[in-house]
Amino acid sequence: MSTTTTPLAPAPPARRGRRPNYGRYGLELVMIAAAVVFLFPVYALITLAMKDPRQISESPLSPPVPPTLANFGDAWTSASLGPALLNSTVITVTSLLTLIVLGSTGAYYLARCARGLGYGLYVLFLLGIVLPFQLGMIPLYKLVDDLGWLGTYQGMVFFYTGIQLPFTVFLYTGFIRALPQDYAQAALIDGCNHRQAFTRIVFPLLRPITGTVIILNAVFIWNDFFTPLLYLGGSGKETVPVGVFSFVGQYVSDYGLVFAGLVLAALPILVVFLLLQRYVIKGFAGGLKG
């Protein structure tokens, strides 16, 4: 009786030890250093806002022990941040709504409905992005003055809409070109006109780029200092940056109040950014595909 033997499988080669990825470690160290550089001003801002004058004079950058929140209440009252926040909110929200309506509808026309004319108009909008608005500050101021809108909300909304509309149209146009046209064409076949197809089909698909438009324009409008100082100075409708500026000049020796006022001024737009930041990458990615 013969027996058959199966050949043994060859032994696997011995694994070599992995070499440490020094490039990856170096990149991580660079990113950590960059994070420290960017976070240090935030740490200093919050730390100084939660210290009394004695703690600031002794050790300005050490952690506050014990922390105090009295500076925030004093800054809110002394800087009249309540009316300033209301003014900034009204101007920012109204400008954003106007930009979204005009920018999205104009971009839909440029991306889908227009032919040769659409390309020329699109180039004009691009020129509006390239040219700095400071070149037209004097004519714009004269125009707003002739309209009787100096010191009013509508003057600021008119200014911000005109300045930010080219950038808004640019973002929306790139995103709409990347969207498939099947849904809108199906709506047109079913009897919808272009306005109905846009409002019912296309605009709900623009949620990522709309979030990007809101964040970028809101940060610019909320943080703008020069334009409200020029258009709203002395009207009682000054925005947060102008209110903080006057407050800093009045309480320049009390750094706790100054930094508490800065924290309160930056907090609303920071919350909006944290809530909508995930739409920024989606919006730019969708636009780059087109």
Tab-separated table of C-alpha atoms in Angstrom, residues 45 72 75-76 78-85 87-88 222-225 228-229 237-252 254-268:
chain	number	residue	atom	x	y	z
A	45	LEU	CA	-7.949	86.850	23.690
A	72	PHE	CA	-18.313	90.610	29.708
A	75	ALA	CA	-18.267	95.482	28.229
A	76	TRP	CA	-21.828	94.756	27.064
A	78	SER	CA	-20.274	100.192	28.414
A	79	ALA	CA	-19.854	99.553	24.683
A	80	SER	CA	-23.617	99.461	23.948
A	81	LEU	CA	-23.074	96.192	22.134
A	82	GLY	CA	-26.774	95.327	22.192
A	83	PRO	CA	-27.836	98.006	19.647
A	84	ALA	CA	-24.640	97.440	17.651
A	85	LEU	CA	-25.327	93.697	17.426
A	87	ASN	CA	-27.658	96.793	13.604
A	88	SER	CA	-25.056	94.304	12.367
A	222	TRP	CA	-19.951	91.438	9.775
A	223	ASN	CA	-16.249	92.296	10.107
A	224	ASP	CA	-16.226	95.284	7.747
A	225	PHE	CA	-15.158	98.418	9.592
A	228	PRO	CA	-20.014	101.409	8.298
A	229	LEU	CA	-17.719	104.066	9.738
A	237	LYS	CA	-26.885	102.714	13.668
A	238	GLU	CA	-23.204	101.816	13.901
A	239	THR	CA	-22.299	98.151	13.537
A	240	VAL	CA	-20.270	96.024	15.939
A	241	PRO	CA	-16.767	96.837	14.571
A	242	VAL	CA	-17.444	100.582	14.808
A	243	GLY	CA	-18.873	100.200	18.317
A	244	VAL	CA	-15.889	98.149	19.460
A	245	PHE	CA	-13.516	100.703	17.923
A	246	SER	CA	-15.012	103.567	19.910
A	247	PHE	CA	-15.110	101.369	22.993
A	248	VAL	CA	-11.427	100.446	22.663
A	249	GLY	CA	-10.474	104.106	22.375
A	250	GLN	CA	-12.429	104.949	25.523
A	251	TYR	CA	-11.248	102.026	27.662
A	252	VAL	CA	-7.790	101.475	26.206
A	254	ASP	CA	-8.622	98.441	30.834
A	255	TYR	CA	-7.573	95.532	28.661
A	256	GLY	CA	-9.960	93.102	30.346
A	257	LEU	CA	-12.965	95.107	29.144
A	258	VAL	CA	-11.426	95.624	25.720
A	259	PHE	CA	-10.810	91.925	25.095
A	260	ALA	CA	-14.190	90.966	26.540
A	261	GLY	CA	-15.812	93.329	24.055
A	262	LEU	CA	-13.814	91.748	21.238
A	263	VAL	CA	-14.948	88.261	22.281
A	264	LEU	CA	-18.612	89.331	22.366
A	265	ALA	CA	-18.257	90.971	18.942
A	266	ALA	CA	-16.700	87.899	17.331
A	267	LEU	CA	-18.907	85.282	19.005
A	268	PRO	CA	-22.030	85.473	16.743
